[in-house]
C-alpha cells in the first residue's frame, strides 16, 4: 500500500494555534476553504469537532499529509489538553463540578462541603463555540493564527498586544 502524498504547501502550525485555524491557513494556500480541503482530500466532512476532539483517523491523515507530528496536531485541539487543563471532555460526568471546585481546596474541610451534582457541565468549555481573536494578530499578514485558548472563556486579551479579544468572522486574509 502506498502512503498518501504530502501536501506541497503547508505552513507550519504556530505555537498555541487551534487546529481549525491551521487548516484554514493550509486551505488558503490552495485557494480552498477547510470543508473542501477535508472533504475532497481526506474524506472528512465533520467540521464541528476540529478544535474540540478531532478523530484519530483525521489526525493521522493530517500527519501523513503535512509531516506535523501526531501529538502536535492533537495538542491543537482541546482533547490534547485532557487531563492537564480539563479533566474530561465528557459533559455527562456527574462529579465534574465537585472535582473542579474541590480538587485544590485547602480552606474548606471535606465535612463542611456541600456537594452538588450538576449534569451537562464542563469546566471552561462554553456550550457554543466562541470565535474571538486579537484584531492586531489577525491583521498581521505574517501571523493570522487563531489561538486555541482564545476560544475558551479564560482569555479576554492578547498576551502579545494587550488588547481585548474581539469577535471575528471569515478566513485568513479575509477576517472581519
Short mmCIF file of N, CA and C in Angstrom, two decimals:
data_model
loop_
_atom_site.label_atom_id
_atom_site.label_comp_id
_atom_site.label_asym_id
_atom_site.label_seq_id
_atom_site.Cartn_x
_atom_site.Cartn_y
_atom_site.Cartn_z
N UNK A 1 0.84 -1.18 0.00
CA UNK A 1 0.00 0.00 0.00
C UNK A 1 0.88 1.24 0.00
N UNK A 2 0.59 2.16 -0.87
CA UNK A 2 1.37 3.39 -1.00
C UNK A 2 0.83 4.44 -0.02
N UNK A 3 1.73 5.13 0.65
CA UNK A 3 1.29 6.16 1.59
C UNK A 3 0.76 7.38 0.84
N UNK A 4 -0.06 8.14 1.53
CA UNK A 4 -0.66 9.33 0.93
C UNK A 4 0.42 10.37 0.64
N UNK A 5 0.28 11.11 -0.46
CA UNK A 5 1.29 12.13 -0.78
C UNK A 5 1.23 13.30 0.19
N UNK A 6 2.39 13.90 0.39
CA UNK A 6 2.47 15.09 1.25
C UNK A 6 1.92 16.28 0.50
N UNK A 7 1.31 17.18 1.24
CA UNK A 7 0.90 18.45 0.66
C UNK A 7 2.15 19.24 0.34
N UNK A 8 2.28 19.77 -0.88
CA UNK A 8 3.47 20.57 -1.19
C UNK A 8 3.49 21.89 -0.41
N UNK A 9 2.32 22.44 -0.13
CA UNK A 9 2.23 23.68 0.63
C UNK A 9 1.51 23.40 1.94
N UNK A 10 2.17 23.64 3.03
CA UNK A 10 1.53 23.52 4.35
C UNK A 10 2.34 24.33 5.35
N UNK A 11 1.85 25.53 5.67
CA UNK A 11 2.57 26.35 6.65
C UNK A 11 2.66 25.63 7.98
N UNK A 12 3.74 25.85 8.68
CA UNK A 12 3.91 25.22 10.00
C UNK A 12 2.89 25.80 10.98
N UNK A 13 2.36 24.96 11.87
CA UNK A 13 1.45 25.48 12.89
C UNK A 13 2.19 26.45 13.81
N UNK A 14 1.49 27.50 14.21
CA UNK A 14 2.06 28.47 15.16
C UNK A 14 1.88 27.92 16.57
N UNK A 15 2.70 28.39 17.48
CA UNK A 15 2.61 27.96 18.87
C UNK A 15 1.24 28.32 19.44
N UNK A 16 0.51 27.32 19.95
CA UNK A 16 -0.80 27.54 20.56
C UNK A 16 -1.95 27.69 19.58
N UNK A 17 -1.69 27.51 18.30
CA UNK A 17 -2.72 27.70 17.28
C UNK A 17 -3.77 26.60 17.33
N UNK A 18 -5.01 26.96 17.07
CA UNK A 18 -6.11 26.00 17.01
C UNK A 18 -6.01 25.21 15.70
N UNK A 19 -6.45 23.95 15.73
CA UNK A 19 -6.39 23.10 14.55
C UNK A 19 -7.19 23.71 13.40
N UNK A 20 -8.37 24.25 13.69
CA UNK A 20 -9.18 24.86 12.62
C UNK A 20 -8.47 26.05 11.98
N UNK A 21 -7.75 26.81 12.78
CA UNK A 21 -7.00 27.96 12.26
C UNK A 21 -5.90 27.50 11.32
N UNK A 22 -5.15 26.50 11.74
CA UNK A 22 -4.07 25.99 10.89
C UNK A 22 -4.62 25.41 9.59
N UNK A 23 -5.72 24.65 9.69
CA UNK A 23 -6.32 24.09 8.48
C UNK A 23 -6.86 25.19 7.56
N UNK A 24 -7.36 26.27 8.14
CA UNK A 24 -7.77 27.43 7.32
C UNK A 24 -6.58 27.99 6.56
N UNK A 25 -5.44 28.07 7.23
CA UNK A 25 -4.24 28.61 6.57
C UNK A 25 -3.74 27.66 5.49
N UNK A 26 -3.81 26.35 5.75
CA UNK A 26 -3.40 25.37 4.73
C UNK A 26 -4.34 25.46 3.53
N UNK A 27 -5.64 25.48 3.79
CA UNK A 27 -6.63 25.55 2.71
C UNK A 27 -6.44 26.82 1.88
N UNK A 28 -6.12 27.93 2.55
CA UNK A 28 -5.91 29.20 1.84
C UNK A 28 -4.74 29.10 0.85
N UNK A 29 -3.75 28.28 1.16
CA UNK A 29 -2.62 28.08 0.23
C UNK A 29 -3.09 27.51 -1.10
N UNK A 30 -4.20 26.74 -1.06
CA UNK A 30 -4.74 26.11 -2.26
C UNK A 30 -6.00 26.82 -2.76
N UNK A 31 -6.28 28.00 -2.21
CA UNK A 31 -7.46 28.78 -2.56
C UNK A 31 -8.74 27.95 -2.38
N UNK A 32 -8.80 27.27 -1.25
CA UNK A 32 -9.95 26.45 -0.88
C UNK A 32 -10.42 26.88 0.50
N UNK A 33 -11.59 26.38 0.91
CA UNK A 33 -11.97 26.53 2.30
C UNK A 33 -11.71 25.20 3.01
N UNK A 34 -11.82 25.19 4.32
CA UNK A 34 -11.49 23.99 5.10
C UNK A 34 -12.37 22.82 4.71
N UNK A 35 -13.66 23.08 4.49
CA UNK A 35 -14.57 21.99 4.13
C UNK A 35 -14.11 21.30 2.85
N UNK A 36 -13.74 22.08 1.85
CA UNK A 36 -13.26 21.50 0.58
C UNK A 36 -11.98 20.69 0.81
N UNK A 37 -11.06 21.24 1.58
CA UNK A 37 -9.79 20.55 1.84
C UNK A 37 -10.03 19.22 2.53
N UNK A 38 -10.85 19.22 3.57
CA UNK A 38 -11.07 18.00 4.35
C UNK A 38 -11.95 16.99 3.62
N UNK A 39 -13.02 17.45 2.99
CA UNK A 39 -13.95 16.54 2.33
C UNK A 39 -13.34 15.90 1.09
N UNK A 40 -12.71 16.70 0.25
CA UNK A 40 -12.23 16.17 -1.02
C UNK A 40 -10.88 15.48 -0.92
N UNK A 41 -10.03 15.94 -0.02
CA UNK A 41 -8.70 15.34 0.07
C UNK A 41 -8.63 14.24 1.12
N UNK A 42 -9.37 14.41 2.21
CA UNK A 42 -9.24 13.46 3.32
C UNK A 42 -10.51 12.67 3.59
N UNK A 43 -11.60 12.99 2.92
CA UNK A 43 -12.86 12.28 3.14
C UNK A 43 -13.47 12.54 4.51
N UNK A 44 -13.20 13.69 5.08
CA UNK A 44 -13.71 14.06 6.41
C UNK A 44 -14.63 15.26 6.25
N UNK A 45 -15.88 15.12 6.67
CA UNK A 45 -16.83 16.21 6.47
C UNK A 45 -17.27 16.90 7.75
N UNK A 46 -16.87 16.40 8.90
CA UNK A 46 -17.29 16.97 10.18
C UNK A 46 -16.35 18.10 10.58
N UNK A 47 -16.85 19.33 10.59
CA UNK A 47 -16.02 20.48 10.95
C UNK A 47 -16.22 20.92 12.40
N UNK A 48 -17.31 20.51 13.03
CA UNK A 48 -17.63 20.98 14.38
C UNK A 48 -16.65 20.49 15.44
N UNK A 49 -16.01 19.38 15.19
CA UNK A 49 -15.15 18.78 16.22
C UNK A 49 -13.67 19.11 16.07
N UNK A 50 -13.30 19.93 15.13
CA UNK A 50 -11.88 20.18 14.85
C UNK A 50 -11.11 20.69 16.06
N UNK A 51 -11.66 21.64 16.78
CA UNK A 51 -10.95 22.22 17.91
C UNK A 51 -11.32 21.57 19.24
N UNK A 52 -12.31 20.69 19.22
CA UNK A 52 -12.72 20.02 20.46
C UNK A 52 -12.08 18.64 20.54
N UNK A 53 -12.51 17.73 19.67
CA UNK A 53 -12.00 16.36 19.72
C UNK A 53 -11.98 15.75 18.32
N UNK A 54 -11.01 16.11 17.50
CA UNK A 54 -10.94 15.53 16.15
C UNK A 54 -10.65 14.03 16.23
N UNK A 55 -11.14 13.30 15.25
CA UNK A 55 -10.95 11.85 15.26
C UNK A 55 -9.48 11.49 15.03
N UNK A 56 -9.10 10.35 15.55
CA UNK A 56 -7.73 9.87 15.37
C UNK A 56 -7.42 9.64 13.90
N UNK A 57 -8.42 9.17 13.14
CA UNK A 57 -8.20 8.93 11.71
C UNK A 57 -7.90 10.24 10.97
N UNK A 58 -8.59 11.32 11.35
CA UNK A 58 -8.31 12.62 10.73
C UNK A 58 -6.92 13.11 11.11
N UNK A 59 -6.57 13.01 12.38
CA UNK A 59 -5.25 13.46 12.82
C UNK A 59 -4.14 12.66 12.14
N UNK A 60 -4.36 11.36 11.98
CA UNK A 60 -3.37 10.51 11.31
C UNK A 60 -3.20 10.92 9.85
N UNK A 61 -4.32 11.19 9.18
CA UNK A 61 -4.25 11.63 7.78
C UNK A 61 -3.55 12.99 7.67
N UNK A 62 -3.84 13.90 8.59
CA UNK A 62 -3.17 15.21 8.58
C UNK A 62 -1.67 15.06 8.84
N UNK A 63 -1.31 14.14 9.71
CA UNK A 63 0.10 13.86 9.99
C UNK A 63 0.81 13.38 8.73
N UNK A 64 0.17 12.48 7.99
CA UNK A 64 0.75 11.95 6.75
C UNK A 64 0.87 13.04 5.69
N UNK A 65 -0.14 13.89 5.57
CA UNK A 65 -0.13 14.91 4.53
C UNK A 65 0.82 16.06 4.82
N UNK A 66 1.01 16.37 6.11
CA UNK A 66 1.78 17.56 6.46
C UNK A 66 3.15 17.28 7.06
N UNK A 67 3.33 16.10 7.64
CA UNK A 67 4.58 15.80 8.33
C UNK A 67 4.61 16.36 9.75
N UNK A 68 3.54 17.00 10.19
CA UNK A 68 3.45 17.50 11.56
C UNK A 68 3.16 16.31 12.47
N UNK A 69 3.87 16.22 13.58
CA UNK A 69 3.72 15.08 14.49
C UNK A 69 2.29 14.96 15.01
N UNK A 70 1.86 13.72 15.21
CA UNK A 70 0.50 13.43 15.68
C UNK A 70 0.20 14.12 17.01
N UNK A 71 1.13 14.08 17.95
CA UNK A 71 0.90 14.72 19.26
C UNK A 71 0.78 16.23 19.12
N UNK A 72 1.53 16.81 18.22
CA UNK A 72 1.43 18.26 17.99
C UNK A 72 0.05 18.61 17.45
N UNK A 73 -0.44 17.80 16.50
CA UNK A 73 -1.77 18.03 15.94
C UNK A 73 -2.84 17.86 17.01
N UNK A 74 -2.69 16.84 17.85
CA UNK A 74 -3.67 16.60 18.92
C UNK A 74 -3.69 17.76 19.92
N UNK A 75 -2.53 18.33 20.21
CA UNK A 75 -2.47 19.45 21.16
C UNK A 75 -3.08 20.73 20.60
N UNK A 76 -3.42 20.73 19.33
CA UNK A 76 -4.07 21.89 18.71
C UNK A 76 -5.58 21.84 18.90
N UNK A 77 -6.06 20.82 19.64
CA UNK A 77 -7.47 20.71 20.00
C UNK A 77 -7.58 20.58 21.51
N UNK A 78 -8.77 20.77 22.05
CA UNK A 78 -8.97 20.68 23.49
C UNK A 78 -8.71 19.26 24.00
N UNK A 79 -8.96 18.25 23.16
CA UNK A 79 -8.70 16.87 23.57
C UNK A 79 -7.23 16.66 23.93
N UNK A 80 -6.36 17.41 23.32
CA UNK A 80 -4.93 17.32 23.61
C UNK A 80 -4.55 17.91 24.96
N UNK A 81 -5.47 18.61 25.60
CA UNK A 81 -5.20 19.24 26.89
C UNK A 81 -5.88 18.51 28.05
N UNK A 82 -6.47 17.34 27.77
CA UNK A 82 -7.03 16.49 28.83
C UNK A 82 -5.91 15.56 29.26
N UNK A 83 -5.62 15.40 30.52
CA UNK A 83 -6.26 15.91 31.74
C UNK A 83 -5.56 17.12 32.35
N UNK A 84 -4.69 17.83 31.62
CA UNK A 84 -3.93 18.92 32.23
C UNK A 84 -4.77 20.17 32.46
N UNK A 85 -5.48 20.64 31.45
CA UNK A 85 -6.31 21.83 31.59
C UNK A 85 -7.75 21.44 31.95
N UNK A 86 -8.23 20.38 31.34
CA UNK A 86 -9.60 19.91 31.55
C UNK A 86 -9.54 18.47 32.04
N UNK A 87 -10.43 18.11 32.98
CA UNK A 87 -10.47 16.73 33.46
C UNK A 87 -11.01 15.80 32.39
N UNK A 88 -12.01 16.26 31.67
CA UNK A 88 -12.66 15.42 30.67
C UNK A 88 -13.42 16.31 29.69
N UNK A 89 -13.64 15.80 28.50
CA UNK A 89 -14.49 16.50 27.53
C UNK A 89 -15.93 16.00 27.62
N UNK A 90 -16.14 14.95 28.38
CA UNK A 90 -17.46 14.35 28.54
C UNK A 90 -18.29 15.19 29.49
N UNK A 91 -19.41 15.70 29.01
CA UNK A 91 -20.25 16.56 29.87
C UNK A 91 -21.25 15.78 30.71
N UNK A 92 -21.20 14.46 30.68
CA UNK A 92 -22.14 13.67 31.47
C UNK A 92 -21.50 13.09 32.74
N UNK A 93 -20.29 13.52 33.07
CA UNK A 93 -19.63 13.05 34.29
C UNK A 93 -20.29 13.75 35.47
N UNK A 94 -20.95 12.99 36.38
CA UNK A 94 -21.70 13.63 37.46
C UNK A 94 -20.84 14.37 38.47
N UNK A 95 -19.60 13.97 38.66
CA UNK A 95 -18.75 14.60 39.68
C UNK A 95 -17.86 15.69 39.10
N UNK A 96 -18.12 16.14 37.89
CA UNK A 96 -17.25 17.12 37.24
C UNK A 96 -17.18 18.42 38.02
N UNK A 97 -18.31 18.94 38.47
CA UNK A 97 -18.31 20.20 39.21
C UNK A 97 -17.60 20.03 40.55
N UNK A 98 -17.88 18.94 41.24
CA UNK A 98 -17.25 18.68 42.54
C UNK A 98 -15.73 18.57 42.39
N UNK A 99 -15.29 17.83 41.40
CA UNK A 99 -13.85 17.68 41.16
C UNK A 99 -13.22 19.03 40.86
N UNK A 100 -13.87 19.80 40.01
CA UNK A 100 -13.34 21.10 39.61
C UNK A 100 -13.24 22.06 40.80
N UNK A 101 -14.27 22.11 41.62
CA UNK A 101 -14.29 23.09 42.71
C UNK A 101 -13.50 22.67 43.94
N UNK A 102 -13.37 21.37 44.18
CA UNK A 102 -12.74 20.93 45.42
C UNK A 102 -11.37 20.29 45.27
N UNK A 103 -10.89 20.07 44.07
CA UNK A 103 -9.63 19.33 43.93
C UNK A 103 -8.44 20.05 44.55
N UNK A 104 -8.46 21.35 44.61
CA UNK A 104 -7.35 22.10 45.20
C UNK A 104 -7.80 22.87 46.44
N UNK A 105 -8.93 22.51 47.02
CA UNK A 105 -9.46 23.23 48.17
C UNK A 105 -8.70 22.85 49.44
N UNK A 106 -8.11 23.83 50.08
CA UNK A 106 -7.41 23.59 51.34
C UNK A 106 -8.08 24.34 52.49
N UNK A 107 -8.89 25.33 52.17
CA UNK A 107 -9.52 26.13 53.21
C UNK A 107 -10.88 25.60 53.65
N UNK A 108 -11.48 24.74 52.86
CA UNK A 108 -12.80 24.23 53.18
C UNK A 108 -12.71 22.74 53.52
N UNK A 109 -12.87 22.38 54.79
CA UNK A 109 -12.77 20.97 55.18
C UNK A 109 -13.83 20.13 54.47
N UNK A 110 -13.50 18.88 54.22
CA UNK A 110 -14.39 18.00 53.49
C UNK A 110 -15.75 17.85 54.16
N UNK A 111 -15.78 17.85 55.49
CA UNK A 111 -17.05 17.64 56.21
C UNK A 111 -18.01 18.81 56.06
N UNK A 112 -17.52 20.01 55.72
CA UNK A 112 -18.41 21.17 55.59
C UNK A 112 -18.74 21.52 54.14
N UNK A 113 -18.27 20.74 53.21
CA UNK A 113 -18.55 21.00 51.80
C UNK A 113 -19.96 20.55 51.43
N UNK A 114 -20.63 21.35 50.65
CA UNK A 114 -21.93 20.95 50.11
C UNK A 114 -21.68 20.41 48.71
N UNK A 115 -22.09 19.18 48.50
CA UNK A 115 -21.87 18.53 47.21
C UNK A 115 -23.11 18.71 46.34
N UNK A 116 -22.88 19.18 45.14
CA UNK A 116 -23.97 19.35 44.17
C UNK A 116 -23.61 18.55 42.92
N UNK A 117 -24.57 17.84 42.43
CA UNK A 117 -24.36 17.07 41.21
C UNK A 117 -25.07 17.79 40.07
N UNK A 118 -24.30 18.32 39.17
CA UNK A 118 -24.85 19.04 38.02
C UNK A 118 -24.42 18.30 36.76
N UNK A 119 -25.40 17.90 35.98
CA UNK A 119 -25.07 17.20 34.74
C UNK A 119 -24.96 18.20 33.60
N UNK A 120 -24.36 17.78 32.53
CA UNK A 120 -24.16 18.59 31.33
C UNK A 120 -23.33 19.84 31.61
N UNK A 121 -22.27 19.68 32.40
CA UNK A 121 -21.41 20.81 32.74
C UNK A 121 -19.96 20.41 32.50
N UNK A 122 -19.20 21.30 31.89
CA UNK A 122 -17.77 21.08 31.68
C UNK A 122 -17.04 22.38 32.02
N UNK A 123 -16.00 22.25 32.81
CA UNK A 123 -15.23 23.43 33.21
C UNK A 123 -14.59 24.08 31.99
N UNK A 124 -14.75 25.37 31.88
CA UNK A 124 -14.12 26.22 30.88
C UNK A 124 -14.58 25.98 29.45
N UNK A 125 -15.51 25.07 29.24
CA UNK A 125 -15.95 24.81 27.87
C UNK A 125 -17.34 25.41 27.65
N UNK A 126 -17.44 26.41 26.81
CA UNK A 126 -18.75 27.02 26.56
C UNK A 126 -19.65 26.07 25.78
N UNK A 127 -20.95 26.24 25.93
CA UNK A 127 -21.89 25.37 25.21
C UNK A 127 -21.89 25.69 23.71
N UNK A 128 -21.57 26.93 23.36
CA UNK A 128 -21.46 27.31 21.95
C UNK A 128 -20.05 27.82 21.67
N UNK A 129 -19.59 27.59 20.48
CA UNK A 129 -18.24 27.99 20.10
C UNK A 129 -18.07 29.50 20.19
N UNK A 130 -16.96 29.91 20.78
CA UNK A 130 -16.61 31.32 20.87
C UNK A 130 -15.59 31.61 19.78
N UNK A 131 -15.87 32.59 18.96
CA UNK A 131 -14.94 32.98 17.90
C UNK A 131 -14.41 34.37 18.21
N UNK A 132 -13.35 34.40 19.02
CA UNK A 132 -12.72 35.67 19.39
C UNK A 132 -11.24 35.60 19.06
N UNK A 133 -10.68 36.74 18.74
CA UNK A 133 -9.26 36.80 18.42
C UNK A 133 -8.75 38.22 18.61
N UNK A 134 -7.45 38.33 18.61
CA UNK A 134 -6.80 39.64 18.69
C UNK A 134 -6.89 40.31 17.32
N UNK A 135 -7.47 41.49 17.23
CA UNK A 135 -7.57 42.15 15.92
C UNK A 135 -6.21 42.48 15.32
N UNK A 136 -5.23 42.79 16.16
CA UNK A 136 -3.89 43.10 15.64
C UNK A 136 -3.22 41.86 15.07
N UNK A 137 -3.39 40.72 15.75
CA UNK A 137 -2.81 39.47 15.23
C UNK A 137 -3.44 39.09 13.90
N UNK A 138 -4.77 39.21 13.80
CA UNK A 138 -5.45 38.84 12.57
C UNK A 138 -5.15 39.78 11.41
N UNK A 139 -4.82 41.02 11.71
CA UNK A 139 -4.48 41.98 10.65
C UNK A 139 -3.02 41.92 10.23
N UNK A 140 -2.23 41.12 10.92
CA UNK A 140 -0.82 40.95 10.58
C UNK A 140 -0.70 39.82 9.56
N UNK A 141 -0.35 40.10 8.31
CA UNK A 141 -0.30 39.06 7.28
C UNK A 141 0.70 37.95 7.57
N UNK A 142 1.68 38.20 8.43
CA UNK A 142 2.66 37.15 8.74
C UNK A 142 2.18 36.25 9.87
N UNK A 143 1.10 36.60 10.54
CA UNK A 143 0.64 35.82 11.69
C UNK A 143 -0.69 35.14 11.35
N UNK A 144 -1.78 35.84 11.53
CA UNK A 144 -3.14 35.40 11.23
C UNK A 144 -3.49 34.02 11.78
N UNK A 145 -2.91 33.66 12.90
CA UNK A 145 -3.26 32.40 13.55
C UNK A 145 -4.23 32.69 14.69
N UNK A 146 -5.26 31.86 14.80
CA UNK A 146 -6.21 31.96 15.90
C UNK A 146 -5.78 30.95 16.95
N UNK A 147 -5.50 31.44 18.15
CA UNK A 147 -5.03 30.56 19.22
C UNK A 147 -6.19 29.77 19.82
N UNK A 148 -5.89 28.55 20.24
CA UNK A 148 -6.90 27.68 20.83
C UNK A 148 -7.48 28.28 22.11
N UNK A 149 -6.63 28.85 22.96
CA UNK A 149 -7.12 29.39 24.24
C UNK A 149 -8.04 30.59 24.06
N UNK A 150 -8.00 31.25 22.91
CA UNK A 150 -8.91 32.36 22.66
C UNK A 150 -10.35 31.89 22.58
N UNK A 151 -10.57 30.60 22.33
CA UNK A 151 -11.92 30.05 22.22
C UNK A 151 -12.50 29.67 23.57
N UNK A 152 -11.72 29.81 24.61
CA UNK A 152 -12.19 29.50 25.96
C UNK A 152 -12.50 30.79 26.70
N UNK A 153 -13.44 30.74 27.63
CA UNK A 153 -13.73 31.96 28.40
C UNK A 153 -12.67 32.26 29.45
N UNK A 154 -11.46 31.74 29.27
CA UNK A 154 -10.33 32.03 30.14
C UNK A 154 -9.62 33.32 29.74
N UNK A 155 -9.59 33.57 28.47
CA UNK A 155 -8.81 34.68 27.92
C UNK A 155 -9.72 35.83 27.50
N UNK A 156 -9.29 37.03 27.85
CA UNK A 156 -10.02 38.23 27.44
C UNK A 156 -9.16 39.16 26.60
N UNK A 157 -7.83 38.97 26.68
CA UNK A 157 -6.94 39.87 25.95
C UNK A 157 -5.79 39.08 25.33
N UNK A 158 -5.13 39.72 24.39
CA UNK A 158 -3.99 39.11 23.70
C UNK A 158 -2.75 39.28 24.57
N UNK A 159 -2.03 38.20 24.86
CA UNK A 159 -0.82 38.34 25.67
C UNK A 159 0.30 39.10 24.97
N UNK A 160 0.28 39.14 23.65
CA UNK A 160 1.33 39.83 22.89
C UNK A 160 1.04 41.32 22.75
N UNK A 161 -0.20 41.68 22.42
CA UNK A 161 -0.54 43.08 22.14
C UNK A 161 -1.26 43.77 23.30
N UNK A 162 -1.81 43.00 24.22
CA UNK A 162 -2.50 43.59 25.36
C UNK A 162 -3.86 44.17 25.05
N UNK A 163 -4.39 43.91 23.85
CA UNK A 163 -5.71 44.46 23.50
C UNK A 163 -6.79 43.40 23.73
N UNK A 164 -8.03 43.85 23.82
CA UNK A 164 -9.16 42.96 24.05
C UNK A 164 -9.35 42.04 22.85
N UNK A 165 -9.75 40.81 23.11
CA UNK A 165 -10.13 39.90 22.03
C UNK A 165 -11.49 40.35 21.51
N UNK A 166 -11.68 40.24 20.21
CA UNK A 166 -12.93 40.66 19.58
C UNK A 166 -13.48 39.52 18.74
N UNK A 167 -14.80 39.53 18.55
CA UNK A 167 -15.44 38.53 17.68
C UNK A 167 -14.93 38.71 16.26
N UNK A 168 -14.82 37.61 15.53
CA UNK A 168 -14.37 37.69 14.14
C UNK A 168 -15.16 36.70 13.30
N UNK A 169 -15.15 36.92 12.01
CA UNK A 169 -15.74 36.02 11.04
C UNK A 169 -14.80 35.97 9.86
N UNK A 170 -14.83 34.87 9.13
CA UNK A 170 -14.04 34.80 7.91
C UNK A 170 -12.89 33.83 7.96
N UNK A 171 -11.99 34.00 7.00
CA UNK A 171 -10.85 33.13 6.81
C UNK A 171 -9.58 33.97 6.78
N UNK A 172 -8.40 33.32 6.85
CA UNK A 172 -7.15 34.08 6.80
C UNK A 172 -7.10 35.01 5.59
N UNK A 173 -6.70 36.24 5.84
CA UNK A 173 -6.63 37.22 4.77
C UNK A 173 -7.96 37.92 4.50
N UNK A 174 -9.04 37.37 5.06
CA UNK A 174 -10.37 37.96 4.86
C UNK A 174 -11.16 38.00 6.17
N UNK A 175 -10.48 38.26 7.27
CA UNK A 175 -11.17 38.33 8.55
C UNK A 175 -11.93 39.63 8.68
N UNK A 176 -13.08 39.58 9.32
CA UNK A 176 -13.88 40.77 9.64
C UNK A 176 -13.92 40.94 11.14
#
